[in-house]
Structure formats: C-alpha cells, structure tokens
Amino acid sequence: MNSDVATTTAPEQRWDPGDPLDTAFVEDEISMCEELRRGDFTRWRRPGGHELRERLTDCPERLFLFRTGDRWYAGCKTISDYVLDQGMPGVFCSRVYWYNVVGEVTSVRTSDADARIVFEPLDEAGRRAAFEAITPLTELVHPFAKQRDPGREKTSRPGGWLVTEERAAFLGLGEVHIRSYTRERFGPWLAAAEGDVLAYDPACSTGQFLSEFAAVDPARIRTVGQDLSRQMADFAASRLEKVVCGDAATPAVEPGTVDILFSRFLNSEVVSTAQARSILPGLADTLRPGGTMVLLGHSPVLLDTVDLESAGLRVRQTVARQDDFLFQYYVCERGA
C-alpha cells in the first residue's frame, strides 16, 4: 500500500508491511480462485440464492459491480499473483479477470457489520461475454469501504513510512501493469502536446510512477511530486525535478498550471471516502483548462463519475484493458 496520506502531519513511523498472511487464508484464496475458474459456486450457495458476503472489517474491497446495457453484474476478486509470486504486501491488486465475474445481481444489502450481494450465477460463456462487454466507460464499482474497526474506514497511518530501495520496490509492485499502460496510453497524447508538459503527483510516494512516466519524453516532461512523508519526499527527490513535503490538501503547484495530474491516493485504505471527496476539488483546480487528471491505484478508487463531474471534470475513461485483465483507470479533462 502507498504511504501517501492526506491528513495532518505526524511523526513518521518505521515501514511495516503488515503481518504475514495466514497460511490457511492463502490456501483458501487459491482454492476460491480455482473454483471461480471452474464455475463452481458451491461455497456461495444459500437456500435463498447465491450470495457474496464479506464483513466490512475483513475484505469487502474484493466485491465489485458493473453494468452493461440494462444488466448489473457482480464480481469477486481473489488474492493477487503479485502477492503469491512476488511477496507484495496486502491481498488484492487492481486487476480483474473474466473469472472474477460471477453472475447477474439480484440484490445488494449492507448492515452495520457486513455487505452482501445476491447473484444468479452465469456459465462460463455468459461470464466471458459480460467481461468482454466492459467498455472504457464502464465503471467498476467497489461499493463497500473497508473498515479499520466498525464505523471507521481504514486509512494509512498518519505521517507515512521510512523507506529504503528494497522497501520502495515492494511499494511499486502493485502498479507494474498500471505504469506500463500509462506509458502506452499517453504516448500519442504527449506527441500531440505543444511545448513542455507539467506532470504533478500530489502523493508521489517513492517517485517511481512519475519518473517512469517522464522517461517517455524526458526533454519535455517537467515533474513535480509531493508527499506528506518527509522520508518519501527526500527519497523521491533523486527521481523528480521538484518534490515538496506537504499535505495534498494544499497542492504544491499553482492553480491552472498542470497539464497532467496522477492521483494514486484517493483510494481505499489510503484516505477515507470523505477525505477523498474533500481533497478532489483543490486538485482539479490545479489543472489548466483542458488539463488531464488520472485516478488509479492497486486499491479501489474511492470516487466515481458523479464525484468527478461535480468537481468540473469531464470523464473520458473509467477502465483500462490490458492483456487478459481490466482495472480501474479514470481519465478526466478539466473544462474551460
């Protein structure tokens, strides 16, 4: 998880990847993935229908919804290969595969403790068809915010973390595919842009994301990073042209000056939904007319099209497709 936090300053803490995942939990996640591939929905069958149910303090972020045409579909993520094969901290990443789609939604309900989606299972052909019907403007909705304890959303700890090269590599694992897609997605955009391009990351973490983007056209792309953590800001300074230690709620750039802004922290387990909605307008104001904001991350984006359009942004894309998977990738443009 990124160290970026948009809260008040607090003493920095030593980097903590979290407790190792329980072996039984990992084995169950692997079994769940295999069952989904086979189309075996036995574990989700109930007398009244099939249901996905998660405690809000466990893994509600695995559940997602999307609509194509007049039909709503339900999905369920399983443990990421980044975790299994490369030791990334956490459980999930942003990627969604065809087998994560389970069926058509019958009902959605929450309580003070859990979230439930009742669904009608589809066969493999139906699940693949629903997956392929997802367009660049289909929203992958993660409606249930993960809670640290009942009634309080889970967020990053204040102040950020200490960082080393080894730890920085772990922090960047969940965005490998996103960084690759970003370079491909904005290559033509950069070619059409005139003059220098100001790229801003208001929660830049190690600086890896923005520096790899700038490598597409280093002669023209000017980079400004910002991070609440002094350690992260110092670390990123070797990768970016300018880095400011500060809260993203107070942007480090002037209003109306940014050509492209990458938001990788208005996400689940980083800030709360209320914080994300509060911070968004100030970030949108940093864009020049016609400027671009991209929202992404390996945990779910907390904002949706309604939030973004309310901040004066035109939503041009909500989903990216790469290889055999999809992931949230919001591309927005500031109006005149």
PDB file of C-alpha atoms in Angstrom, residues 66-69 71 73 101 125-139 319 321 326:
ATOM      1  CA  PHE A  66     -20.597  -3.176 -13.091  1.00  0.00           C
ATOM      2  CA  ARG A  67     -23.381  -2.535 -15.555  1.00  0.00           C
ATOM      3  CA  THR A  68     -23.514  -3.270 -19.263  1.00  0.00           C
ATOM      4  CA  GLY A  69     -26.713  -2.338 -21.073  1.00  0.00           C
ATOM      5  CA  ARG A  71     -27.937  -5.505 -16.565  1.00  0.00           C
ATOM      6  CA  TYR A  73     -23.168  -7.930 -12.772  1.00  0.00           C
ATOM      7  CA  VAL A 101     -17.254 -12.129 -12.828  1.00  0.00           C
ATOM      8  CA  ALA A 125     -19.723 -18.292 -21.786  1.00  0.00           C
ATOM      9  CA  GLY A 126     -22.012 -15.781 -20.056  1.00  0.00           C
ATOM     10  CA  ARG A 127     -19.283 -14.632 -17.694  1.00  0.00           C
ATOM     11  CA  ARG A 128     -16.785 -14.178 -20.513  1.00  0.00           C
ATOM     12  CA  ALA A 129     -19.369 -12.291 -22.563  1.00  0.00           C
ATOM     13  CA  ALA A 130     -20.114  -9.918 -19.670  1.00  0.00           C
ATOM     14  CA  PHE A 131     -16.398  -9.352 -19.166  1.00  0.00           C
ATOM     15  CA  GLU A 132     -15.807  -8.626 -22.853  1.00  0.00           C
ATOM     16  CA  ALA A 133     -18.784  -6.226 -22.895  1.00  0.00           C
ATOM     17  CA  ILE A 134     -16.993  -3.903 -20.458  1.00  0.00           C
ATOM     18  CA  THR A 135     -16.048  -0.754 -22.355  1.00  0.00           C
ATOM     19  CA  PRO A 136     -13.567   2.026 -21.468  1.00  0.00           C
ATOM     20  CA  LEU A 137     -16.527   3.922 -19.946  1.00  0.00           C
ATOM     21  CA  THR A 138     -17.923   1.062 -17.858  1.00  0.00           C
ATOM     22  CA  GLU A 139     -17.340   1.793 -14.181  1.00  0.00           C
ATOM     23  CA  VAL A 319     -11.486   1.316 -17.233  1.00  0.00           C
ATOM     24  CA  ARG A 321      -7.913  -3.207 -20.673  1.00  0.00           C
ATOM     25  CA  LEU A 326      -9.100  -4.972 -16.698  1.00  0.00           C
TER      26      LEU A 326
END
